[in-house]
Amino acid sequence: MEYSKLKLSEEKVFKDPVHRYVHVRDQVIWDLIGTKEFQRLRRIRQLGTTYLTFHGAEHSRFGHSLGVYEIVRRITDDVFKDKPNWNGKDRLLSLCAALLHDLGHGPFSHSFEKVFNLDHEAFTQQIILGNTEVNRVLQKVGRNFPKKVAEVIAKTSENKLVVSLISSQLDADRMDYLLRDAYFTGVSYGHFDIERLLRVMRPHDDQAVFKYSGMHAVEDYIMSRYQMYWQVYFHPVTRSAEVILTKILHRAKVLYVSDYTFRHQPVHFYSLFKNEPALADYLKLDEHIMLYYIEVWQEEDDPILRDLCTRFVNRNLFKYAEFDPAKEFQVHSRLEKLFREVGIDPGYYLVLDSSSDLPYDFYRPGEEGERLPINLLMKNGELRELSRESDIVEAISGKRRTDHKLYFPLDFIKDMTVHGDKKRQIAALLKQF
Ligand code: NI
C-alpha cells in the first residue's frame, strides 16, 4: 500500500488540555512526530520569557504544533469533507504543513533571532528540505512532497486554500495559540468558541470563509486576539526579560569576537557568533542549552555578562518607564550621557523597546504587508469583508497601536553612593523615586 495512505492499526491519541484529545491515524503523521527535529520542539517554550510573568506559561511548541495539526485534521476530516471546492487530495499536505509550521523556531526566538539576525521561517524550510529525519519521512510520500509542504508554510504555494488554513488572519495556528496561551497563562481573555468557528467554516475558491451566521464567533476571536496581545504577548515584564536575554546574547557575541577568554566556552554558539549558522548546529540549540549558559556565565569575569545573567536567573529584571521617542528623543540622549558619566554602559542598560500590533486589517492591494481579509459567506452566496458587516471589528480595523518603553536597572541607580547630583537628574528623567 502507498505510504501516503497507510493507516495505523489502531488510532493513537495524545491527551491535550485545549482540544481534549489529538487524534492520529496516518502513519506519515505518526512518523513525523517521532523525528528528532519534531521532538526538539518539546524543549522550546511557546511563549519564550512569558513564564517569568505568568508562571503557568511553560507550555512548549510541541503541544502547540500538535494542536494546530488537530484543528486542521478536524477541518479536513469533518468540516470540509465532501464539500464543493475542497479536494480531498489536499488532506495530507494540509496536515503535514500544520504539524511542521513552527519547526524552525529557535530557543527564545524573539531575542535569539534579533541578535543573530536569523529567521525561524528560513530554518523551517531548511529542516523540511535538508538532510533531516523529517525530510526522509516526507520523501517517502513522494519526491516532490517536501517541497510542496515547504511552499504551503512559506505561503508561496499555488494552493491558496490550504495556505489560508495554516496562515491567514483566522487560521488554525492562531486559533490554537490563542486558546493554548490563555489556558496556560491562566488569563480570562483569549477564549472564544472554536467549535462554532469550525462549524461555520467553508472552503471557497482560494481561502476558507465563514458563514454569516457565525459572525459573532469571528468577532469574539478578533477581540480575544486583541486582548491577548496587550495583556499577555506585549506584557512589559516579559519584554524586560526579553531585553535582558537579548543583551546577554549580544554581550557574549561581542566578547567572543574580541577574544575574551570565557571560563565557560560558548561552544554551542560558535557558528552563530561567526555569522555562519549551520543547520546541524542550530538544531542542537534549545532552551535547556541556553539556560545552561546563562547559569554558568554568572561566574564570568566580565562584569556586564555576569550581571545580566544573574539578573535573568534570579528574575531581577529591568524597570521601565513610558517613553515617546518622537517627543522625547533629547531625553534619551541626555540619559545616555548621564549613564556614561556614572559608569553604566547605556548600550546594555538603557534600552528602548517598542511593540505594536494590528488587530485586524482588510485587504488593500499593493500595500506593504497586504493581508487577506476575513470574508463572510452571505446567504445569497456572495462574500462580504468582515469589517463591512461588523461594527465591533470595524472599530479596531487597520488601527496600529504602538507602545514604547525605556528599560533600565533601577537598582543600579538607587544604589549609587557617589554622583549624587547626576543620580537625581537620572531619576527625574526616568520619572522615578
Ligand atoms: Ni504556530
XYZ file of C-alpha atoms and ligand atoms in Angstrom:
434
model
C 0.000 0.000 0.000
C 1.108 3.533 -0.729
C 2.829 5.135 2.246
C 0.638 8.258 1.988
C -2.500 6.139 2.528
C -1.109 3.916 5.262
C -3.148 3.974 8.489
C -2.049 2.858 11.934
C -3.661 -0.393 13.031
C -5.103 1.497 15.989
C -5.712 5.213 16.359
C -3.220 6.949 18.653
C -4.337 9.794 20.898
C -2.459 12.484 22.808
C -4.226 13.948 25.823
C -4.403 17.682 25.297
C -5.648 20.332 27.715
C -7.070 22.529 24.934
C -8.609 20.073 22.470
C -9.040 17.201 24.960
C -7.514 14.735 22.501
C -5.280 14.921 19.464
C -6.068 12.026 17.116
C -3.535 10.366 14.831
C -4.478 7.723 12.261
C -1.953 8.370 9.476
C 1.387 6.572 9.511
C 3.048 9.663 7.952
C 1.925 11.928 10.792
C 2.943 9.383 13.418
C 6.394 9.058 11.840
C 6.842 12.847 11.642
C 6.003 13.250 15.334
C 8.718 10.690 16.122
C 11.518 12.534 14.288
C 14.211 14.184 16.360
C 13.585 17.574 14.747
C 9.945 17.482 15.861
C 10.799 16.166 19.329
C 13.160 19.127 19.734
C 10.076 21.359 19.954
C 9.395 19.903 23.399
C 12.446 21.842 24.570
C 11.315 25.200 23.227
C 8.662 27.150 25.084
C 5.773 28.519 23.102
C 5.928 31.900 24.827
C 9.640 32.410 25.496
C 10.199 34.546 28.598
C 6.481 34.876 29.410
C 6.844 32.256 32.169
C 8.660 34.911 34.206
C 5.429 36.945 34.221
C 2.747 34.221 34.091
C 4.268 31.225 35.835
C 1.923 28.765 34.118
C 3.283 29.598 30.661
C 5.703 26.678 30.492
C 3.988 25.021 27.522
C 6.071 24.071 24.508
C 5.932 24.436 20.761
C 5.467 20.680 20.636
C 1.996 20.922 22.197
C 1.067 23.902 20.041
C 2.137 22.121 16.847
C 0.032 19.086 17.738
C -2.868 21.467 18.451
C -2.628 23.156 15.053
C -2.493 19.723 13.440
C -5.615 18.644 15.358
C -7.598 21.721 14.265
C -6.660 21.153 10.618
C -7.486 17.472 10.973
C -10.961 18.364 12.169
C -11.372 20.788 9.276
C -10.275 18.287 6.621
C -11.870 15.148 8.071
C -15.079 16.684 9.269
C -15.958 20.281 8.335
C -14.660 20.321 4.714
C -15.169 16.670 3.905
C -17.223 16.209 0.711
C -17.857 19.956 0.442
C -17.664 21.562 -3.006
C -14.354 23.417 -3.525
C -12.466 21.007 -1.283
C -10.163 18.471 -2.853
C -9.665 15.518 -0.520
C -6.229 15.024 -2.087
C -5.002 18.092 -0.204
C -5.692 16.482 3.150
C -2.254 15.041 3.877
C -0.485 18.157 2.586
C -2.601 20.304 4.951
C -1.933 18.032 7.926
C 1.836 17.929 7.384
C 2.080 21.702 6.906
C 0.045 22.259 10.076
C 2.186 19.904 12.132
C 5.504 21.279 10.862
C 4.746 25.011 10.542
C 6.862 26.028 13.588
C 9.660 23.503 13.155
C 12.397 26.112 12.694
C 11.817 28.045 15.911
C 14.920 28.554 17.992
C 15.175 28.917 21.774
C 13.587 32.179 22.981
C 13.026 33.007 19.304
C 12.425 36.688 19.763
C 15.755 37.620 21.326
C 17.647 34.939 19.503
C 16.582 35.978 16.006
C 17.200 39.630 16.775
C 20.794 39.195 17.918
C 21.860 36.682 15.290
C 19.778 38.178 12.531
C 18.049 34.861 11.845
C 14.632 33.949 10.620
C 12.907 30.861 12.002
C 10.885 30.526 8.806
C 14.070 30.068 6.804
C 15.126 27.308 9.203
C 11.730 25.625 8.890
C 12.349 25.479 5.148
C 15.860 24.112 5.624
C 14.690 21.412 8.019
C 11.948 20.260 5.657
C 14.169 20.327 2.576
C 17.563 19.430 4.081
C 19.273 16.289 5.293
C 16.938 15.545 8.226
C 14.670 12.819 9.548
C 11.642 14.965 8.728
C 12.763 15.229 5.112
C 13.224 11.448 4.838
C 9.677 10.809 6.090
C 8.202 13.344 3.661
C 10.276 11.922 0.772
C 8.581 8.570 1.282
C 5.259 10.192 0.358
C 6.703 11.486 -2.895
C 9.860 13.078 -4.219
C 8.197 16.458 -4.536
C 6.227 16.269 -1.339
C 8.775 18.009 0.965
C 8.833 20.949 -1.439
C 5.036 21.134 -1.517
C 4.832 21.178 2.294
C 7.573 23.815 2.472
C 5.706 26.005 -0.032
C 2.486 25.902 1.980
C 4.369 27.003 5.104
C 6.233 29.721 3.165
C 2.900 30.894 1.683
C 4.308 30.577 -1.837
C 2.165 27.554 -2.689
C -0.344 27.874 -5.518
C -2.783 26.093 -3.272
C -4.115 29.235 -1.582
C -6.938 27.460 0.207
C -4.508 25.186 2.061
C -2.239 28.159 2.820
C -5.204 30.030 4.349
C -5.813 27.163 6.776
C -2.294 27.496 8.190
C -1.659 31.217 7.842
C -4.212 33.950 7.368
C -5.961 36.331 9.725
C -8.101 33.494 11.035
C -6.148 30.269 10.743
C -5.544 27.105 12.712
C -2.220 28.449 14.029
C -3.805 31.496 15.648
C -6.836 29.603 16.880
C -4.603 27.159 18.695
C -2.126 29.607 20.184
C -4.776 32.000 21.490
C -6.642 29.207 23.279
C -3.483 27.460 24.454
C -1.745 30.613 25.676
C -4.902 31.723 27.508
C -5.162 28.308 29.151
C -1.541 28.147 30.303
C -1.181 31.766 31.399
C -4.483 31.426 33.245
C -5.888 34.753 31.972
C -9.594 35.088 31.327
C -9.217 36.701 27.893
C -8.383 34.683 24.816
C -11.298 32.290 24.987
C -13.645 32.010 22.028
C -15.944 29.368 20.669
C -13.740 27.287 18.394
C -16.448 24.632 17.918
C -18.731 27.263 16.473
C -15.973 28.787 14.329
C -15.067 25.451 12.782
C -18.696 24.589 12.208
C -19.323 27.722 10.108
C -16.073 27.470 8.141
C -16.407 26.732 4.416
C -13.875 26.090 1.656
C -14.098 28.793 -1.013
C -12.024 29.256 -4.192
C -8.788 30.357 -2.643
C -9.470 30.745 1.064
C -11.557 29.437 3.929
C -14.553 31.703 4.616
C -17.126 31.861 7.419
C -20.882 31.652 7.161
C -22.570 34.932 8.052
C -24.474 33.223 10.843
C -21.157 32.670 12.633
C -20.097 36.323 12.557
C -20.314 36.770 16.311
C -17.940 33.863 16.891
C -15.491 35.542 14.491
C -15.875 38.854 16.355
C -15.142 37.089 19.594
C -11.978 35.606 18.127
C -10.768 39.032 16.906
C -11.390 40.586 20.317
C -9.563 37.753 22.111
C -6.619 38.252 19.856
C -6.627 41.993 20.529
C -6.726 41.474 24.292
C -4.137 38.692 24.374
C -1.641 40.902 22.569
C -1.821 43.669 25.095
C -2.413 41.651 28.226
C -0.021 38.766 27.568
C 2.189 38.944 24.487
C 3.393 42.537 24.990
C 3.419 42.449 28.770
C 6.147 44.888 29.893
C 7.669 42.459 32.407
C 8.004 39.751 29.751
C 9.597 42.319 27.475
C 12.010 43.286 30.233
C 13.182 39.659 30.493
C 13.480 39.566 26.723
C 15.557 42.744 26.718
C 17.969 41.188 29.227
C 18.191 37.967 27.246
C 18.903 39.904 24.066
C 21.664 41.816 25.829
C 23.169 38.596 27.242
C 23.470 37.108 23.759
C 24.751 40.381 22.378
C 27.366 40.692 25.114
C 28.536 37.097 24.693
C 28.947 37.668 20.964
C 30.896 40.902 21.484
C 33.185 39.155 23.976
C 33.729 36.209 21.672
C 34.640 38.433 18.737
C 37.058 40.440 20.889
C 38.932 37.294 22.018
C 37.777 37.386 25.622
C 38.640 34.149 27.426
C 35.428 32.588 28.699
C 35.537 30.441 31.830
C 32.706 28.537 30.150
C 33.345 28.414 26.437
C 30.206 29.020 24.358
C 30.841 26.033 22.098
C 27.190 25.781 21.043
C 27.257 29.324 19.724
C 30.485 29.353 17.716
C 28.911 29.186 14.269
C 26.310 31.803 15.233
C 28.912 34.174 16.650
C 30.810 33.838 13.393
C 27.625 34.644 11.482
C 27.717 31.271 9.738
C 24.824 29.407 11.325
C 24.847 25.782 10.159
C 21.643 23.748 10.313
C 23.238 20.944 12.356
C 24.404 23.464 14.994
C 21.083 25.259 15.000
C 19.216 22.013 15.694
C 21.373 21.365 18.749
C 20.219 24.588 20.364
C 17.247 24.541 22.652
C 16.215 26.348 25.800
C 17.973 23.887 28.098
C 21.270 24.729 26.437
C 20.592 28.462 26.592
C 19.639 28.351 30.261
C 22.742 26.300 30.994
C 24.988 29.065 29.643
C 23.027 31.778 31.435
C 23.502 29.818 34.658
C 27.266 29.273 34.313
C 28.018 32.719 32.903
C 27.109 34.122 36.312
C 30.716 33.173 37.127
C 32.332 35.053 34.237
C 34.961 37.750 34.800
C 33.194 40.184 32.506
C 31.017 42.277 34.838
C 28.321 43.001 32.270
C 27.765 39.397 31.177
C 27.901 38.258 34.790
C 25.405 40.858 35.949
C 22.911 40.289 33.119
C 22.938 36.514 33.628
C 22.481 36.872 37.385
C 19.539 39.172 36.755
C 17.921 36.686 34.404
C 18.415 33.675 36.680
C 17.062 35.474 39.735
C 14.424 37.434 37.856
C 15.866 40.737 38.933
C 14.572 42.423 35.807
C 14.875 45.952 34.469
C 12.248 48.501 35.430
C 10.571 50.555 32.751
C 9.198 53.996 32.031
C 6.721 55.071 29.356
C 8.625 56.804 26.629
C 7.628 58.636 23.478
C 10.601 58.519 21.093
C 9.102 61.168 18.820
C 8.808 63.790 21.580
C 11.498 62.703 23.984
C 14.499 61.872 21.837
C 16.525 64.514 23.649
C 15.707 62.896 26.970
C 17.146 59.683 25.625
C 20.447 61.217 24.599
C 20.736 63.109 27.887
C 20.167 59.890 29.761
C 22.771 58.093 27.672
C 25.294 60.774 28.511
C 24.479 60.679 32.238
C 24.658 56.882 32.294
C 28.130 57.023 30.767
C 29.251 59.636 33.270
C 28.258 57.471 36.203
C 29.875 54.386 34.677
C 26.804 52.466 33.445
C 27.023 51.334 29.827
C 23.822 52.582 28.137
C 24.309 50.068 25.310
C 23.321 47.339 27.767
C 21.461 49.192 30.471
C 19.270 51.762 28.747
C 17.094 50.023 26.219
C 14.225 51.379 24.172
C 11.735 48.673 23.235
C 8.655 49.076 21.075
C 5.762 46.715 20.451
C 2.956 47.159 18.002
C 0.013 45.216 16.735
C -2.597 45.492 14.031
C -5.580 43.524 15.399
C -7.322 43.058 12.057
C -6.709 44.538 8.670
C -8.683 44.410 5.467
C -7.151 43.988 2.098
C -5.564 46.957 0.447
C -3.945 45.637 -2.707
C -0.382 46.669 -3.308
C 0.220 47.941 0.198
C 3.098 46.746 2.258
C 2.275 43.585 4.199
C -1.070 43.227 2.492
C -3.247 40.723 4.227
C -6.042 38.547 3.034
C -9.269 39.754 4.675
C -11.647 37.553 6.622
C -14.662 37.017 4.389
C -18.193 36.187 5.391
C -20.310 33.973 3.186
C -23.719 35.621 2.842
C -26.966 33.740 2.332
C -27.047 34.665 -1.365
C -23.599 33.151 -1.863
C -21.714 36.477 -2.041
C -18.664 37.249 0.045
C -18.530 40.309 2.303
C -15.416 41.538 4.042
C -15.839 41.181 7.825
C -15.421 44.837 8.874
C -18.229 45.899 6.484
C -20.667 43.797 8.439
C -19.334 44.006 11.964
C -19.287 47.330 13.835
C -17.035 45.890 16.517
C -14.423 44.776 14.020
C -14.714 47.981 12.038
C -13.866 49.944 15.188
C -10.459 48.260 15.538
C -9.667 47.562 11.870
C -6.423 48.816 10.444
C -5.548 50.642 13.676
C -1.990 50.021 14.669
C -1.267 50.560 18.329
C 2.334 51.055 19.350
C 3.772 51.119 22.797
C 7.281 52.354 23.619
C 9.088 51.723 26.845
C 12.512 52.522 28.169
C 14.113 49.748 30.239
C 16.841 50.313 32.832
C 18.207 48.780 36.076
C 16.618 50.905 38.774
C 18.644 49.109 41.469
C 21.961 50.341 39.966
C 20.760 53.909 40.091
C 19.276 53.622 43.580
C 22.423 52.020 44.968
C 24.759 54.696 43.643
C 26.558 56.309 46.551
C 28.577 58.845 44.551
C 27.392 61.225 41.789
C 24.504 62.471 43.979
C 23.565 65.254 41.602
C 23.641 63.067 38.491
C 21.652 60.427 40.322
C 18.900 62.976 40.904
C 18.960 64.070 37.272
C 18.683 60.483 36.047
C 15.844 59.752 38.448
C 13.965 62.837 37.291
C 14.391 61.983 33.615
C 13.218 58.436 34.215
C 10.318 59.702 36.341
C 11.484 57.538 39.254
C 11.693 57.810 43.089
Ni 2.461 28.432 15.368
